[in-house]
Amino acid sequence: MDARADLPDTVALVKKSVVAVGTFAPTRSPQFRFLGTGFIAGNGNQVVTNAHVEGAVVESVENKEQLVIALPGAGRVSARPVRREAVDRDHDLAVLRFDGPPMPALRIGDSDAVRDGQDIALTGFPLGSAIGIVPVTHKGIISAVTPAGQPLPTARQLEGQTLRRLATGSYFVFQLDAVSYPGNSGSPVYSPETGEVLGIVNMVFVKGSKEAAITNPSAISYAIPASFIKALLQQP
């Protein structure tokens, strides 16, 4: 990828590394069930996604259902089996691995240098279960670098992931001025000029029901900084 490129050129390259994460069962119709987005990183045989995406399936021996990545394309879904390699539930990240020929990997950038107002783009599969495995790109800016452990009105609203964040100490996430939908979880957030990944979309931080998100999408989304991706990829 050129050091600095126009967004259409950057998107054309990024799309080659964005995959759909889901389950495949040969006896089911449809055979592929979409869960979220992921992207190729590391050595080209690793997929980065959200832990809540990967954790949404329990592989079933009876139904022969397995975790896979699906490659965009017309007609029949091209699926490759994957397995969990590493997981960081405190930051809602997972790394999956697949065998066989590697795919083009996205470079992980320096998220510590991200500033408010910086241009970003994200590519993923919004509403992938409804409109199909078609990569969609949105452009926006970093609207704020904000603590992940926001205070809640009542103790009843504390759930497991929030409690873990508060117990381990709050960390900072990127608030994005960019529209996201269910299905964008796991989408890479990257520099429009270089294609370097600065973060990963996390829809868990978005409030409201899935139905409300479809009919009235929020222009506020959140992303986990890429520094945590780097740390997980470097685990032995």
CSV table of C-alpha atoms in Angstrom, one decimal:
chain,number,residue,atom,x,y,z
A,1,MET,CA,0.0,0.0,0.0
A,2,ASP,CA,1.3,3.5,-0.9
A,3,ALA,CA,2.5,5.6,2.1
A,4,ARG,CA,-0.4,8.0,1.4
A,5,ALA,CA,-3.3,7.1,-0.9
A,6,ASP,CA,-6.7,8.3,-1.8
A,7,LEU,CA,-9.6,6.7,0.2
A,8,PRO,CA,-11.0,4.7,-2.8
A,9,ASP,CA,-7.5,3.2,-3.3
A,10,THR,CA,-7.1,2.4,0.4
A,11,VAL,CA,-10.6,0.9,0.6
A,12,ALA,CA,-9.9,-1.4,-2.4
A,13,LEU,CA,-6.9,-2.8,-0.6
A,14,VAL,CA,-8.5,-3.0,2.9
A,15,LYS,CA,-11.5,-4.9,1.5
A,16,LYS,CA,-9.2,-7.8,0.6
A,17,SER,CA,-8.5,-8.3,4.3
A,18,VAL,CA,-12.0,-7.9,5.8
A,19,VAL,CA,-13.9,-11.2,6.4
A,20,ALA,CA,-17.2,-12.2,7.9
A,21,VAL,CA,-17.2,-14.3,11.1
A,22,GLY,CA,-19.9,-16.8,11.6
A,23,THR,CA,-20.8,-20.5,11.8
A,24,PHE,CA,-21.3,-23.0,9.1
A,25,ALA,CA,-23.5,-26.1,9.2
A,26,PRO,CA,-23.9,-28.2,6.1
A,27,THR,CA,-27.4,-29.4,7.1
A,28,ARG,CA,-28.8,-25.9,7.9
A,29,SER,CA,-30.4,-23.4,5.6
A,30,PRO,CA,-28.8,-21.1,5.2
A,31,GLN,CA,-25.6,-22.9,5.8
A,32,PHE,CA,-23.7,-19.8,7.0
A,33,ARG,CA,-24.9,-17.8,10.0
A,34,PHE,CA,-23.4,-14.4,10.2
A,35,LEU,CA,-22.1,-13.1,13.6
A,36,GLY,CA,-19.8,-10.2,12.9
A,37,THR,CA,-16.8,-8.7,11.1
A,38,GLY,CA,-13.1,-9.6,11.4
A,39,PHE,CA,-9.9,-8.7,9.5
A,40,ILE,CA,-6.7,-10.4,8.6
A,41,ALA,CA,-3.6,-9.4,10.6
A,42,GLY,CA,-0.3,-10.8,11.8
A,43,ASN,CA,1.2,-13.5,9.6
A,44,GLY,CA,-1.8,-13.6,7.2
A,45,ASN,CA,-3.4,-16.6,8.9
A,46,GLN,CA,-4.8,-14.7,11.9
A,47,VAL,CA,-8.1,-13.0,12.1
A,48,VAL,CA,-8.9,-10.2,14.7
A,49,THR,CA,-12.4,-9.8,15.9
A,50,ASN,CA,-14.4,-9.0,19.1
A,51,ALA,CA,-14.4,-11.6,21.8
A,52,HIS,CA,-18.2,-11.2,22.0
A,53,VAL,CA,-18.5,-12.1,18.3
A,54,GLU,CA,-16.3,-15.2,18.6
A,55,GLY,CA,-18.0,-16.1,21.9
A,56,ALA,CA,-21.5,-16.0,20.4
A,57,VAL,CA,-21.2,-19.6,19.2
A,58,VAL,CA,-20.7,-22.9,20.9
A,59,GLU,CA,-19.6,-25.4,18.3
A,60,SER,CA,-22.1,-28.3,18.0
A,61,VAL,CA,-20.9,-31.8,17.2
A,62,GLU,CA,-24.4,-33.0,16.6
A,63,ASN,CA,-25.2,-30.3,14.1
A,64,LYS,CA,-21.7,-30.3,12.7
A,65,GLU,CA,-21.6,-26.5,13.2
A,66,GLN,CA,-18.2,-24.9,13.3
A,67,LEU,CA,-16.7,-21.4,13.5
A,68,VAL,CA,-15.6,-20.1,10.2
A,69,ILE,CA,-14.7,-16.9,8.3
A,70,ALA,CA,-16.5,-16.2,5.0
A,71,LEU,CA,-15.0,-14.3,2.1
A,72,PRO,CA,-17.2,-11.8,0.3
A,73,GLY,CA,-18.3,-12.8,-3.2
A,74,ALA,CA,-21.3,-13.6,-5.4
A,75,GLY,CA,-23.2,-16.8,-5.1
A,76,ARG,CA,-22.2,-19.5,-2.7
A,77,VAL,CA,-20.3,-18.5,0.5
A,78,SER,CA,-16.6,-19.4,0.5
A,79,ALA,CA,-15.9,-20.4,4.1
A,80,ARG,CA,-12.7,-21.4,5.9
A,81,PRO,CA,-12.7,-23.1,9.3
A,82,VAL,CA,-11.0,-21.1,12.1
A,83,ARG,CA,-10.1,-21.8,15.7
A,84,ARG,CA,-9.5,-19.6,18.7
A,85,GLU,CA,-5.8,-18.7,19.2
A,86,ALA,CA,-6.0,-16.0,21.8
A,87,VAL,CA,-8.7,-14.0,23.7
A,88,ASP,CA,-8.6,-10.8,25.8
A,89,ARG,CA,-12.1,-10.5,27.3
A,90,ASP,CA,-11.2,-7.4,29.3
A,91,HIS,CA,-10.8,-5.5,26.0
A,92,ASP,CA,-13.3,-7.7,24.1
A,93,LEU,CA,-10.7,-8.9,21.6
A,94,ALA,CA,-10.1,-12.3,20.0
A,95,VAL,CA,-7.6,-13.7,17.5
A,96,LEU,CA,-8.6,-16.6,15.4
A,97,ARG,CA,-6.4,-18.8,13.2
A,98,PHE,CA,-7.0,-20.6,9.9
A,99,ASP,CA,-4.8,-23.1,8.0
A,100,GLY,CA,-3.9,-23.0,4.4
A,101,PRO,CA,-2.8,-20.1,2.2
A,102,PRO,CA,-2.4,-16.8,4.0
A,103,MET,CA,-4.4,-13.7,3.1
A,104,PRO,CA,-3.3,-10.1,2.8
A,105,ALA,CA,-2.8,-8.8,6.3
A,106,LEU,CA,-3.6,-5.2,7.5
A,107,ARG,CA,-0.8,-3.3,9.2
A,108,ILE,CA,-1.5,-2.4,12.8
A,109,GLY,CA,-0.8,1.3,13.4
A,110,ASP,CA,0.2,3.5,16.4
A,111,SER,CA,-3.0,4.1,18.3
A,112,ASP,CA,-1.2,6.0,21.0
A,113,ALA,CA,-0.7,8.8,18.4
A,114,VAL,CA,-4.5,9.1,17.6
A,115,ARG,CA,-5.9,12.6,18.2
A,116,ASP,CA,-9.4,14.1,18.5
A,117,GLY,CA,-10.6,15.2,15.1
A,118,GLN,CA,-8.5,12.8,13.1
A,119,ASP,CA,-10.1,11.3,9.9
A,120,ILE,CA,-10.8,7.6,10.0
A,121,ALA,CA,-12.6,5.0,7.9
A,122,LEU,CA,-14.1,1.6,8.8
A,123,THR,CA,-15.1,-1.3,6.7
A,124,GLY,CA,-17.3,-4.2,7.7
A,125,PHE,CA,-20.6,-6.0,7.2
A,126,PRO,CA,-23.4,-3.8,8.7
A,127,LEU,CA,-26.6,-5.9,8.9
A,128,GLY,CA,-24.7,-8.8,7.3
A,129,SER,CA,-27.4,-11.3,8.2
A,130,ALA,CA,-30.0,-9.2,6.3
A,131,ILE,CA,-28.2,-7.6,3.4
A,132,GLY,CA,-25.6,-10.2,2.8
A,133,ILE,CA,-21.8,-10.4,3.0
A,134,VAL,CA,-21.0,-7.2,1.2
A,135,PRO,CA,-18.2,-5.0,2.6
A,136,VAL,CA,-19.4,-1.5,3.4
A,137,THR,CA,-17.2,1.5,4.2
A,138,HIS,CA,-18.1,4.5,6.4
A,139,LYS,CA,-15.9,7.6,6.9
A,140,GLY,CA,-15.8,9.7,10.0
A,141,ILE,CA,-13.5,11.2,12.6
A,142,ILE,CA,-12.2,10.5,16.1
A,143,SER,CA,-14.6,12.6,18.1
A,144,ALA,CA,-13.1,11.8,21.5
A,145,VAL,CA,-10.6,9.6,23.3
A,146,THR,CA,-12.7,8.7,26.3
A,147,PRO,CA,-12.6,6.2,29.3
A,148,ALA,CA,-14.3,2.9,28.6
A,149,GLY,CA,-15.7,2.5,32.2
A,150,GLN,CA,-18.3,5.2,32.1
A,151,PRO,CA,-20.4,5.6,35.3
A,152,LEU,CA,-23.9,4.2,35.2
A,153,PRO,CA,-27.1,5.6,36.7
A,154,THR,CA,-27.8,2.5,38.8
A,155,ALA,CA,-25.9,-0.6,40.0
A,156,ARG,CA,-28.5,-2.7,38.3
A,157,GLN,CA,-27.0,-1.7,34.9
A,158,LEU,CA,-23.6,-3.2,35.8
A,159,GLU,CA,-22.9,-6.3,33.7
A,160,GLY,CA,-20.0,-8.7,33.6
A,161,GLN,CA,-17.8,-6.9,31.1
A,162,THR,CA,-18.3,-3.5,32.8
A,163,LEU,CA,-17.4,-5.0,36.2
A,164,ARG,CA,-14.2,-6.4,34.7
A,165,ARG,CA,-13.3,-3.0,33.2
A,166,LEU,CA,-13.8,-1.3,36.5
A,167,ALA,CA,-11.9,-4.0,38.5
A,168,THR,CA,-8.9,-3.8,36.2
A,169,GLY,CA,-8.9,0.0,35.9
A,170,SER,CA,-10.5,2.0,33.1
A,171,TYR,CA,-8.8,2.2,29.8
A,172,PHE,CA,-9.4,4.6,26.9
A,173,VAL,CA,-11.4,3.9,23.8
A,174,PHE,CA,-12.1,5.9,20.7
A,175,GLN,CA,-15.5,7.6,20.3
A,176,LEU,CA,-16.2,7.8,16.6
A,177,ASP,CA,-18.4,10.2,14.7
A,178,ALA,CA,-19.3,7.5,12.2
A,179,VAL,CA,-22.5,5.4,11.7
A,180,SER,CA,-22.3,1.8,12.7
A,181,TYR,CA,-24.9,-1.0,12.6
A,182,PRO,CA,-25.2,-4.5,14.2
A,183,GLY,CA,-22.7,-6.5,12.2
A,184,ASN,CA,-20.0,-3.8,12.3
A,185,SER,CA,-18.6,-5.4,15.5
A,186,GLY,CA,-15.0,-6.3,14.6
A,187,SER,CA,-14.6,-3.9,11.7
A,188,PRO,CA,-11.1,-2.3,11.4
A,189,VAL,CA,-10.9,1.4,12.0
A,190,TYR,CA,-8.1,2.7,9.9
A,191,SER,CA,-6.3,5.7,8.4
A,192,PRO,CA,-7.9,6.7,5.1
A,193,GLU,CA,-4.5,7.6,3.8
A,194,THR,CA,-2.3,4.6,4.8
A,195,GLY,CA,-4.8,1.8,5.6
A,196,GLU,CA,-3.1,1.2,9.0
A,197,VAL,CA,-5.5,-0.1,11.6
A,198,LEU,CA,-6.0,2.3,14.5
A,199,GLY,CA,-8.7,0.4,16.3
A,200,ILE,CA,-11.6,-2.1,16.1
A,201,VAL,CA,-15.3,-1.3,16.2
A,202,ASN,CA,-17.0,-2.5,19.4
A,203,MET,CA,-20.8,-2.4,19.3
A,204,VAL,CA,-21.1,-3.5,22.9
A,205,PHE,CA,-20.6,0.1,24.0
A,206,VAL,CA,-23.5,1.3,21.9
A,207,LYS,CA,-26.8,1.6,23.9
A,208,GLY,CA,-30.2,0.6,22.7
A,209,SER,CA,-31.8,-2.5,21.2
A,210,LYS,CA,-30.8,-4.0,17.9
A,211,GLU,CA,-34.1,-3.0,16.4
A,212,ALA,CA,-33.6,0.6,17.3
A,213,ALA,CA,-30.1,0.5,15.9
A,214,ILE,CA,-31.5,-0.6,12.5
A,215,THR,CA,-34.3,1.9,12.3
A,216,ASN,CA,-32.5,4.9,14.0
A,217,PRO,CA,-28.7,4.2,13.8
A,218,SER,CA,-26.6,6.3,16.1
A,219,ALA,CA,-23.8,8.5,14.7
A,220,ILE,CA,-21.7,7.6,17.7
A,221,SER,CA,-19.7,4.4,17.7
A,222,TYR,CA,-16.7,3.2,19.7
A,223,ALA,CA,-13.5,1.4,18.9
A,224,ILE,CA,-10.9,-0.4,21.0
A,225,PRO,CA,-7.4,1.0,20.3
A,226,ALA,CA,-5.0,-1.0,18.2
A,227,SER,CA,-2.4,-1.1,21.0
A,228,PHE,CA,-4.4,-3.9,22.6
A,229,ILE,CA,-4.6,-5.8,19.3
A,230,LYS,CA,-0.8,-5.6,19.0
A,231,ALA,CA,-0.4,-7.0,22.5
A,232,LEU,CA,-2.7,-9.9,21.8
A,233,LEU,CA,-1.1,-10.8,18.5
A,234,GLN,CA,2.3,-10.9,20.2
A,235,GLN,CA,1.3,-13.3,22.9
A,236,PRO,CA,3.3,-16.6,22.7
